[in-house]
Amino acid sequence: SQQGEEDPQALSIQEGENATMNCSYKTSINNLQWYRQNSGRGLVHLILIRSNEREKHSGRLRVTLDTSKKSSSLLITASRAADTASYFCATDKFTGTASKLTFGTGTRLQVTL
Amino acid sequence: DTGVSQDPRHKITKRGQNVTFRCDPISEHNRLYWYRQTLGQGPEFLTYFQNEAQLEKSRLLSDRFSAERPKGSFSTLEIQRTEQGDSAMYLCASSTGQGATNEKLFFGSGTQLSVL
């Protein structure tokens, strides 16, 4: 089952613009992670934010987490054509033996020149 | 660091046939995960191993599915009597297993299965 849902499902912007994707989830978590997937390929880890953190930055990425609203957002600033991909949030709910990530449905980002 | 390798990249089979996929995790990683992803959806958890022990299986993993990780190194995922509904991308991922939480996963490129 999918834990999270991303919004929007698809996003089309021009190069240089900022892209914002949102993720909502249902249960309490240890952390939330964002992954990127190019078409037909595996997923690549982008950033992890722990449940006691509210904001985190990595290069052109900014992630926020609001545990009271069970939501997160991913901001990509100054987007490039190479950012075109699907972006997934994944929640980590510790089950007692190990972490197990539950992925959302993804946002398809298209960056045009 | 050669990353997570999966073989084959693509598999086309007829309904009712058995298929086996292989995953080679990053060498020092103790945990290995299998996920399944259908078109337009996020990956769904199937099972994971801590070294050679299979510690959790999803309800998605019917009795036609079996996964092994002998010697705690590579892993295989076998699907018996394939059905058209098994068509999906099968993703393998690994992690260090050194922490109980806050681990990121390293994914392979996946095996795309098409059942005709």
mmCIF file with all atom_site columns, C-alpha atoms in Angstrom, chain A residues 25-98:
data_model
loop_
_atom_site.group_PDB
_atom_site.id
_atom_site.type_symbol
_atom_site.label_atom_id
_atom_site.label_alt_id
_atom_site.label_comp_id
_atom_site.label_asym_id
_atom_site.label_entity_id
_atom_site.label_seq_id
_atom_site.pdbx_PDB_ins_code
_atom_site.Cartn_x
_atom_site.Cartn_y
_atom_site.Cartn_z
_atom_site.occupancy
_atom_site.B_iso_or_equiv
_atom_site.pdbx_formal_charge
_atom_site.auth_seq_id
_atom_site.auth_comp_id
_atom_site.auth_asym_id
_atom_site.auth_atom_id
_atom_site.pdbx_PDB_model_num
ATOM 1  C CA . TYR A 1 25 ? 1.410  10.751 4.698   1.00 0.00 ? 25 TYR A CA 1
ATOM 2  C CA . LYS A 1 26 ? -0.790 8.964  7.189   1.00 0.00 ? 26 LYS A CA 1
ATOM 3  C CA . THR A 1 27 ? 1.126  7.523  10.132  1.00 0.00 ? 27 THR A CA 1
ATOM 4  C CA . SER A 1 28 ? 3.872  8.642  12.484  1.00 0.00 ? 28 SER A CA 1
ATOM 5  C CA . ILE A 1 29 ? 7.368  8.375  11.058  1.00 0.00 ? 29 ILE A CA 1
ATOM 6  C CA . ASN A 1 30 ? 11.043 8.314  12.014  1.00 0.00 ? 30 ASN A CA 1
ATOM 7  C CA . ASN A 1 31 ? 12.109 10.172 8.914   1.00 0.00 ? 31 ASN A CA 1
ATOM 8  C CA . LEU A 1 32 ? 10.988 11.129 5.445   1.00 0.00 ? 32 LEU A CA 1
ATOM 9  C CA . GLN A 1 33 ? 13.135 10.748 2.370   1.00 0.00 ? 33 GLN A CA 1
ATOM 10 C CA . TRP A 1 34 ? 12.934 12.041 -1.176  1.00 0.00 ? 34 TRP A CA 1
ATOM 11 C CA . TYR A 1 35 ? 14.081 10.019 -4.159  1.00 0.00 ? 35 TYR A CA 1
ATOM 12 C CA . ARG A 1 36 ? 14.385 10.758 -7.830  1.00 0.00 ? 36 ARG A CA 1
ATOM 13 C CA . GLN A 1 37 ? 13.787 8.332  -10.694 1.00 0.00 ? 37 GLN A CA 1
ATOM 14 C CA . ASN A 1 38 ? 14.660 8.849  -14.306 1.00 0.00 ? 38 ASN A CA 1
ATOM 15 C CA . SER A 1 39 ? 12.457 6.998  -16.781 1.00 0.00 ? 39 SER A CA 1
ATOM 16 C CA . GLY A 1 40 ? 13.057 3.255  -16.721 1.00 0.00 ? 40 GLY A CA 1
ATOM 17 C CA . ARG A 1 41 ? 15.782 3.495  -14.109 1.00 0.00 ? 41 ARG A CA 1
ATOM 18 C CA . GLY A 1 42 ? 16.199 2.871  -10.402 1.00 0.00 ? 42 GLY A CA 1
ATOM 19 C CA . LEU A 1 43 ? 15.682 5.435  -7.690  1.00 0.00 ? 43 LEU A CA 1
ATOM 20 C CA . VAL A 1 44 ? 18.370 7.763  -6.410  1.00 0.00 ? 44 VAL A CA 1
ATOM 21 C CA . HIS A 1 45 ? 18.322 9.108  -2.865  1.00 0.00 ? 45 HIS A CA 1
ATOM 22 C CA . LEU A 1 46 ? 18.175 12.900 -2.670  1.00 0.00 ? 46 LEU A CA 1
ATOM 23 C CA . ILE A 1 47 ? 17.692 13.925 0.936   1.00 0.00 ? 47 ILE A CA 1
ATOM 24 C CA . LEU A 1 48 ? 16.552 12.619 4.321   1.00 0.00 ? 48 LEU A CA 1
ATOM 25 C CA . ILE A 1 49 ? 14.820 14.687 6.980   1.00 0.00 ? 49 ILE A CA 1
ATOM 26 C CA . ARG A 1 50 ? 14.316 13.311 10.475  1.00 0.00 ? 50 ARG A CA 1
ATOM 27 C CA . SER A 1 51 ? 11.070 13.625 12.367  1.00 0.00 ? 51 SER A CA 1
ATOM 28 C CA . ASN A 1 52 ? 12.592 16.183 14.774  1.00 0.00 ? 52 ASN A CA 1
ATOM 29 C CA . GLU A 1 53 ? 13.808 18.416 11.940  1.00 0.00 ? 53 GLU A CA 1
ATOM 30 C CA . ARG A 1 54 ? 11.718 21.060 10.206  1.00 0.00 ? 54 ARG A CA 1
ATOM 31 C CA . GLU A 1 55 ? 13.874 22.076 7.256   1.00 0.00 ? 55 GLU A CA 1
ATOM 32 C CA . LYS A 1 56 ? 16.894 20.777 5.441   1.00 0.00 ? 56 LYS A CA 1
ATOM 33 C CA . HIS A 1 57 ? 18.960 21.968 2.495   1.00 0.00 ? 57 HIS A CA 1
ATOM 34 C CA . SER A 1 58 ? 21.174 20.179 0.015   1.00 0.00 ? 58 SER A CA 1
ATOM 35 C CA . GLY A 1 59 ? 22.482 22.185 -2.933  1.00 0.00 ? 59 GLY A CA 1
ATOM 36 C CA . ARG A 1 60 ? 19.453 23.373 -4.898  1.00 0.00 ? 60 ARG A CA 1
ATOM 37 C CA . LEU A 1 61 ? 17.102 21.231 -2.812  1.00 0.00 ? 61 LEU A CA 1
ATOM 38 C CA . ARG A 1 62 ? 15.110 22.414 0.179   1.00 0.00 ? 62 ARG A CA 1
ATOM 39 C CA . VAL A 1 63 ? 12.908 20.046 2.134   1.00 0.00 ? 63 VAL A CA 1
ATOM 40 C CA . THR A 1 64 ? 10.442 20.936 4.866   1.00 0.00 ? 64 THR A CA 1
ATOM 41 C CA . LEU A 1 65 ? 8.613  18.635 7.225   1.00 0.00 ? 65 LEU A CA 1
ATOM 42 C CA . ASP A 1 66 ? 5.499  19.384 9.263   1.00 0.00 ? 66 ASP A CA 1
ATOM 43 C CA . THR A 1 67 ? 4.755  16.383 11.443  1.00 0.00 ? 67 THR A CA 1
ATOM 44 C CA . SER A 1 68 ? 1.616  17.993 12.880  1.00 0.00 ? 68 SER A CA 1
ATOM 45 C CA . LYS A 1 69 ? 0.127  18.133 9.380   1.00 0.00 ? 69 LYS A CA 1
ATOM 46 C CA . LYS A 1 70 ? 1.859  14.946 8.260   1.00 0.00 ? 70 LYS A CA 1
ATOM 47 C CA . SER A 1 71 ? 3.222  16.679 5.211   1.00 0.00 ? 71 SER A CA 1
ATOM 48 C CA . SER A 1 72 ? 6.502  17.531 3.509   1.00 0.00 ? 72 SER A CA 1
ATOM 49 C CA . SER A 1 73 ? 7.550  19.630 0.574   1.00 0.00 ? 73 SER A CA 1
ATOM 50 C CA . LEU A 1 74 ? 10.488 19.462 -1.807  1.00 0.00 ? 74 LEU A CA 1
ATOM 51 C CA . LEU A 1 75 ? 11.646 22.650 -3.492  1.00 0.00 ? 75 LEU A CA 1
ATOM 52 C CA . ILE A 1 76 ? 14.063 22.528 -6.409  1.00 0.00 ? 76 ILE A CA 1
ATOM 53 C CA . THR A 1 77 ? 15.420 25.976 -7.149  1.00 0.00 ? 77 THR A CA 1
ATOM 54 C CA . ALA A 1 78 ? 16.706 27.205 -10.514 1.00 0.00 ? 78 ALA A CA 1
ATOM 55 C CA . SER A 1 79 ? 15.565 24.036 -12.264 1.00 0.00 ? 79 SER A CA 1
ATOM 56 C CA . ARG A 1 80 ? 17.473 22.530 -15.178 1.00 0.00 ? 80 ARG A CA 1
ATOM 57 C CA . ALA A 1 81 ? 16.397 20.279 -18.020 1.00 0.00 ? 81 ALA A CA 1
ATOM 58 C CA . ALA A 1 82 ? 18.390 17.515 -16.327 1.00 0.00 ? 82 ALA A CA 1
ATOM 59 C CA . ASP A 1 83 ? 16.003 17.702 -13.345 1.00 0.00 ? 83 ASP A CA 1
ATOM 60 C CA . THR A 1 84 ? 13.299 16.124 -15.510 1.00 0.00 ? 84 THR A CA 1
ATOM 61 C CA . ALA A 1 85 ? 12.335 12.951 -13.626 1.00 0.00 ? 85 ALA A CA 1
ATOM 62 C CA . SER A 1 86 ? 9.792  11.494 -11.216 1.00 0.00 ? 86 SER A CA 1
ATOM 63 C CA . TYR A 1 87 ? 10.177 12.433 -7.581  1.00 0.00 ? 87 TYR A CA 1
ATOM 64 C CA . PHE A 1 88 ? 8.972  10.220 -4.742  1.00 0.00 ? 88 PHE A CA 1
ATOM 65 C CA . CYS A 1 89 ? 8.655  10.800 -1.045  1.00 0.00 ? 89 CYS A CA 1
ATOM 66 C CA . ALA A 1 90 ? 9.195  7.802  1.187   1.00 0.00 ? 90 ALA A CA 1
ATOM 67 C CA . THR A 1 91 ? 8.367  7.471  4.851   1.00 0.00 ? 91 THR A CA 1
ATOM 68 C CA . ASP A 1 92 ? 10.379 5.416  7.281   1.00 0.00 ? 92 ASP A CA 1
ATOM 69 C CA . LYS A 1 93 ? 8.407  3.855  10.077  1.00 0.00 ? 93 LYS A CA 1
ATOM 70 C CA . PHE A 1 94 ? 10.671 1.842  12.289  1.00 0.00 ? 94 PHE A CA 1
ATOM 71 C CA . THR A 1 95 ? 9.121  -1.596 12.706  1.00 0.00 ? 95 THR A CA 1
ATOM 72 C CA . GLY A 1 96 ? 11.318 -2.858 15.485  1.00 0.00 ? 96 GLY A CA 1
ATOM 73 C CA . THR A 1 97 ? 13.864 -4.747 13.458  1.00 0.00 ? 97 THR A CA 1
ATOM 74 C CA . ALA A 1 98 ? 14.762 -2.356 10.683  1.00 0.00 ? 98 ALA A CA 1
#
